[in-house]
Coordinates of C-alpha atoms and ligand atoms in Angstrom, one line a residue:
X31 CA 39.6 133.5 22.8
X32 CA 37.4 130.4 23.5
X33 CA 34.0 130.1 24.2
X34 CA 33.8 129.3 27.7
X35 CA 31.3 126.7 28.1
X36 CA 28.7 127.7 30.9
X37 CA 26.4 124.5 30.5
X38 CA 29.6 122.1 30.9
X39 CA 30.5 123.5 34.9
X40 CA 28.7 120.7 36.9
X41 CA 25.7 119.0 36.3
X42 CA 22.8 121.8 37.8
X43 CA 24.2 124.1 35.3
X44 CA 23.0 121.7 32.5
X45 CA 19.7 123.3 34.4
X46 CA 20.2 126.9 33.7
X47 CA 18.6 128.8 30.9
X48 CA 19.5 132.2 30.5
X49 CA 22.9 134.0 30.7
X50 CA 24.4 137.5 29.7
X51 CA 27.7 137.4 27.5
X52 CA 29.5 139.5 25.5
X53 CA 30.0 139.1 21.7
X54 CA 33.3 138.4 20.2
X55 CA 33.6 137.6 17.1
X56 CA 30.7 138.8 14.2
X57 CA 30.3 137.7 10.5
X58 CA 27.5 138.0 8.2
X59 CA 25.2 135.1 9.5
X60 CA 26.4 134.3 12.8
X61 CA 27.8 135.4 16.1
X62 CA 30.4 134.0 18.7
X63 CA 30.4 134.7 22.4
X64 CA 32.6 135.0 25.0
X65 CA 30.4 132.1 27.5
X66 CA 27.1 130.7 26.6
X67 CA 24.3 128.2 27.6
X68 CA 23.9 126.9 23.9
X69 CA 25.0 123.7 23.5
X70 CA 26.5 123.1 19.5
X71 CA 26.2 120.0 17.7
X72 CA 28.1 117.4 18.9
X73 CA 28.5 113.7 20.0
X74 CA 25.5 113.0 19.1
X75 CA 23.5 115.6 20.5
X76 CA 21.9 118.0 18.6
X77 CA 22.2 121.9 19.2
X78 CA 20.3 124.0 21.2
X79 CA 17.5 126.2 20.3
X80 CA 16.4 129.6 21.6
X81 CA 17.2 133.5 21.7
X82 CA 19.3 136.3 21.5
X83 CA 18.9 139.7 23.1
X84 CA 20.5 142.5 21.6
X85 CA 20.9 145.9 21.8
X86 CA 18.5 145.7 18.4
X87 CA 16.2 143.4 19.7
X88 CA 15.1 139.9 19.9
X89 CA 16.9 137.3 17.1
X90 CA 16.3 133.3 17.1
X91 CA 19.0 131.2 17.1
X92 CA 19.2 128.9 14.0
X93 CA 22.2 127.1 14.9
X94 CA 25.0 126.1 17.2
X95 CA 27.8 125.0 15.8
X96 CA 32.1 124.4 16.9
X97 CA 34.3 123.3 19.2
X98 CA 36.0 126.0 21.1
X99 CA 34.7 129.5 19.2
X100 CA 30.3 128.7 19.1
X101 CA 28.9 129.7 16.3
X102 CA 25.4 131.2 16.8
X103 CA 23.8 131.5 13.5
X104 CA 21.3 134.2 13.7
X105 CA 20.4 134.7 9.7
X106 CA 21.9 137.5 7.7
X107 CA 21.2 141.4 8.9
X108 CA 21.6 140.2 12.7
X109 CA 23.3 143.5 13.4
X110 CA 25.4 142.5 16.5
X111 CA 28.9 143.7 16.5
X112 CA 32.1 142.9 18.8
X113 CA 31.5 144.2 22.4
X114 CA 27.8 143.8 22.2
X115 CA 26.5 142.7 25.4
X116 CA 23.4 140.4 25.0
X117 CA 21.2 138.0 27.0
X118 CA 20.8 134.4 25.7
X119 CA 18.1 132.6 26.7
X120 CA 17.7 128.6 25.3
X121 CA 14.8 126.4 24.5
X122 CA 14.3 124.7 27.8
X123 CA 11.8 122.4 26.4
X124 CA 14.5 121.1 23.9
X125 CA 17.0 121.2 26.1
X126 CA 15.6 118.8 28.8
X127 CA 14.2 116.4 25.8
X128 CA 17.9 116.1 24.8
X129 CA 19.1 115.9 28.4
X130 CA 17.1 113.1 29.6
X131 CA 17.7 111.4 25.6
X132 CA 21.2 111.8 26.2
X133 CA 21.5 110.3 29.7
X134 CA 19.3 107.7 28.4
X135 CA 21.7 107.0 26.1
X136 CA 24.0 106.3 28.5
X137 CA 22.1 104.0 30.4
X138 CA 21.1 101.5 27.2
X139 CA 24.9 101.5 25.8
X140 CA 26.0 100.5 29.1
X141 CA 23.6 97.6 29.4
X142 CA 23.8 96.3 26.0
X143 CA 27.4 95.9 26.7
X144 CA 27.1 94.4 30.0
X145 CA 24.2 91.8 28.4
X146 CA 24.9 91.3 24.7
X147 CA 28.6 90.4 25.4
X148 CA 30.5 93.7 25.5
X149 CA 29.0 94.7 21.8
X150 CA 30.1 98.4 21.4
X151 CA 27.8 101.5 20.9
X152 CA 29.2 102.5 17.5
X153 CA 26.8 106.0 16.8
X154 CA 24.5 107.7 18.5
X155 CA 22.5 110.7 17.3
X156 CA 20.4 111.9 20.4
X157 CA 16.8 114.4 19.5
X158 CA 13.9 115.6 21.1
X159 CA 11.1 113.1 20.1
X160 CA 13.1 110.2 19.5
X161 CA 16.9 109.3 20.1
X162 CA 19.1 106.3 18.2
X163 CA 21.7 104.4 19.0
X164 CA 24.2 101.9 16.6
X165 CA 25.2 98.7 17.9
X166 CA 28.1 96.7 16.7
X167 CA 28.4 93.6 16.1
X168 CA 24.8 92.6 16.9
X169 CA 22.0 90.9 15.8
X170 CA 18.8 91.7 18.0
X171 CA 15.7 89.5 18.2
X172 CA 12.4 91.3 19.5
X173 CA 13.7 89.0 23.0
X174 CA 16.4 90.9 23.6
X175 CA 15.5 94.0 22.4
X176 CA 12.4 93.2 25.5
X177 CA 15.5 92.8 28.1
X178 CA 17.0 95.5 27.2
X179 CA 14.6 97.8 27.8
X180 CA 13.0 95.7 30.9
X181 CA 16.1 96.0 32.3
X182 CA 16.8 99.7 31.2
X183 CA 13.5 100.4 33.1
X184 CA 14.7 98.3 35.9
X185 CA 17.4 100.6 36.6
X186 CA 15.5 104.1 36.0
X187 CA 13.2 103.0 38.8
X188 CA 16.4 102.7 41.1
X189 CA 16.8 106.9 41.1
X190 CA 20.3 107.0 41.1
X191 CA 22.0 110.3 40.6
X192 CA 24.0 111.5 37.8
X193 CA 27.1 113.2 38.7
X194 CA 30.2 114.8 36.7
X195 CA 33.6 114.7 37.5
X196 CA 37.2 115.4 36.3
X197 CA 38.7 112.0 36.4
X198 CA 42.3 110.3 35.2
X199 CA 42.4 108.1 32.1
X200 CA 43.9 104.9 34.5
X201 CA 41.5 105.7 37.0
X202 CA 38.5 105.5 34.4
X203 CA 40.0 102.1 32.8
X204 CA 40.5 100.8 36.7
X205 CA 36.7 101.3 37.0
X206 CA 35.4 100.1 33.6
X207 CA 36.7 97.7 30.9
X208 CA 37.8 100.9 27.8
X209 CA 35.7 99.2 25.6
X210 CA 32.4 99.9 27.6
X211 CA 33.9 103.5 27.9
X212 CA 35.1 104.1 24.8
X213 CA 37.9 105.3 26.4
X214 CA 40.3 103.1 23.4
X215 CA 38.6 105.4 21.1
X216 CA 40.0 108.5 22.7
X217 CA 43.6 109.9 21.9
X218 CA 46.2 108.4 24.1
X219 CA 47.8 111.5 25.0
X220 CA 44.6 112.9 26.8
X221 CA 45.4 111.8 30.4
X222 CA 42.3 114.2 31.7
X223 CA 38.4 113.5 31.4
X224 CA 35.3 115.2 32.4
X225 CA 33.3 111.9 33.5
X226 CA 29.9 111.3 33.7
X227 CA 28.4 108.9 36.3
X228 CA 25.9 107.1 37.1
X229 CA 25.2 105.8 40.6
X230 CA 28.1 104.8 42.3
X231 CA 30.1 103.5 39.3
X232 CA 26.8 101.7 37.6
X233 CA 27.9 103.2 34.6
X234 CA 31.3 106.3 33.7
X235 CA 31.0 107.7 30.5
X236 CA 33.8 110.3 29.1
X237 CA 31.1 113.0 27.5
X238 CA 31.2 116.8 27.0
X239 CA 27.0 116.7 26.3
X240 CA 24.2 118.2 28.9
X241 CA 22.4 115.6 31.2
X242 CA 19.6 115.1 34.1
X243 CA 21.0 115.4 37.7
X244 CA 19.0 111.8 38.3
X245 CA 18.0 108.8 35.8
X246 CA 14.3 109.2 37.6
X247 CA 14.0 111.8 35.3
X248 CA 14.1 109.9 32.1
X249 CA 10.7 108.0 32.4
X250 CA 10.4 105.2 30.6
X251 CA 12.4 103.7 27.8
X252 CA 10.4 102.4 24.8
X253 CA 12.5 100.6 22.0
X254 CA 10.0 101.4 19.3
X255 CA 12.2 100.0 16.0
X256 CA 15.5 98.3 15.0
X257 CA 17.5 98.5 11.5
X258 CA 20.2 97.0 10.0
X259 CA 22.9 99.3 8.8
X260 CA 25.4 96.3 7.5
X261 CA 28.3 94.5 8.4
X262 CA 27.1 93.5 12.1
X263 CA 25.9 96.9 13.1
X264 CA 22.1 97.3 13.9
X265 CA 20.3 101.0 14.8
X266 CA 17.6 100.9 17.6
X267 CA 15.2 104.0 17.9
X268 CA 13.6 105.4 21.3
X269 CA 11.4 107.2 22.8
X270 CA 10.9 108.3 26.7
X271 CA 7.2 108.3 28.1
X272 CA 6.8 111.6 30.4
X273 CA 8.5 111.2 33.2
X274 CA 6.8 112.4 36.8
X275 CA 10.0 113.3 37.7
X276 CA 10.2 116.4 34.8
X277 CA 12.1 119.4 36.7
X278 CA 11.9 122.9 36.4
X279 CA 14.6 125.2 34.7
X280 CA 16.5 127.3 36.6
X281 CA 16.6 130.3 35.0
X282 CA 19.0 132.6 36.9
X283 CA 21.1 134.6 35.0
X284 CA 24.2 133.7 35.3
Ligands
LIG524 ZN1 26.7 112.1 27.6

């Protein structure tokens, strides 16, 4: 049995922060559930933080980690067994951080495509403080790298909502050119995609990470450093100013 992924059923529950579950699977450092908030490593994005109530008490999560079974590392002597029933409860602060990163993310790969003539978003490796992203084939001048982020900002400032969606491979490539996607990168034989987008179609994004329910929320975006990696690909850094948009967590158990 799966994981079932409580953070991935439409975009408000990217806003939730506490759940109960049940523990099915348990090995000497680690825990799996049967649902859970955590978010594991992945595309990018780097796994939640937080707790796990227990029948023994209070235990911090280490590390999340897999695809369908989550691995919760807890340390060794965690005591949980199969059929526990616990309360998790992430690190909201961290949470949001890689939230707003993430959808950030979005935002710059789509407009670097759309102004430095379709170059692709190659990496991406999304964190609290500050967030990267690898361009290829590029070659930035401080110029661009200044319209890119002017017209990052730009766009924030237009408060368009963020919305996920199940939507059909043709109807993604109908919408957007698969290279801005990504959607070439991703195995022919998946005909199904959960979809995240931005405004009306300003931007679709196949992506199974957590995001804000409106770029408002993402403040500002500072380019603060670009790297050279070889063979045409660079690495910008970001970071977000606070945004006075910041929402609440919604912490209902659920
Ligand atoms: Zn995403």
């Amino acid at each position: 049995m799966a994981t079932t992924k409580l953070y991935l059923e439409n975009i408000e529950a990217a806003y939730e922060t506490k759940f109960s579950a049940k523990v099915i699977k348990s090995e000497e450092d680690s825990i799996v559930l049967d649902r859970t908030l955590f978010y594991p490593l992945g595309g990018g994005q780097n796994w939640d933080e937080g707790i796990i109530n227990g029948p023994n008490g209070s235990l911090d999560v280490l590390e999340v980690r897999g695809r369908d079974d989550i691995s919760n590392k807890l340390g060794i002597g965690h005591q949980l067994e199969v059929g526990d029933e616990v309360i998790g409860e992430i690190d909201w602060e961290r949470r949001y951080a890689h939230m707003r990163m993430h959808t950030a993310q979005h935002l710059v790969s789509g407009i670097a495509y759309e102004l430095f003539n379709g170059v692709r978003t190659v990496g991406n490796q999304i964190n609290t403080t500050h967030s990267r992203i690898d361009f290829n084939p590029i070659s930035f001048d401080e110029a661009m790298l200044a319209e890119l982020s002017t017209k990052t900002n730009e766009i924030i400032a237009s408060k368009h909502e963020v919305t996920e969606l199940t939507m059909m491979r043709n109807e993604i490539n109908s919408i957007m050119p698969p290279e801005r996607t990504n959607m070439d990168l991703i195995p022919k034989f998946i005909e199904e995609l959960r979809v995240v987008k931005i405004g009306d179609s300003l931007d679709l994004c196949p992506c199974a990470g957590t995001h804000i329910s409106n770029i408002s929320e993402i403040g500002e975006v500072s380019i603060i450093s670009k790297k050279s990696k070889g063979k045409g690909t660079q690495r910008i850094t970001y970071e977000l100013s606070n945004s006075e948009f910041l929402r609440e967590k919604s912490s209902n158990i659920i």
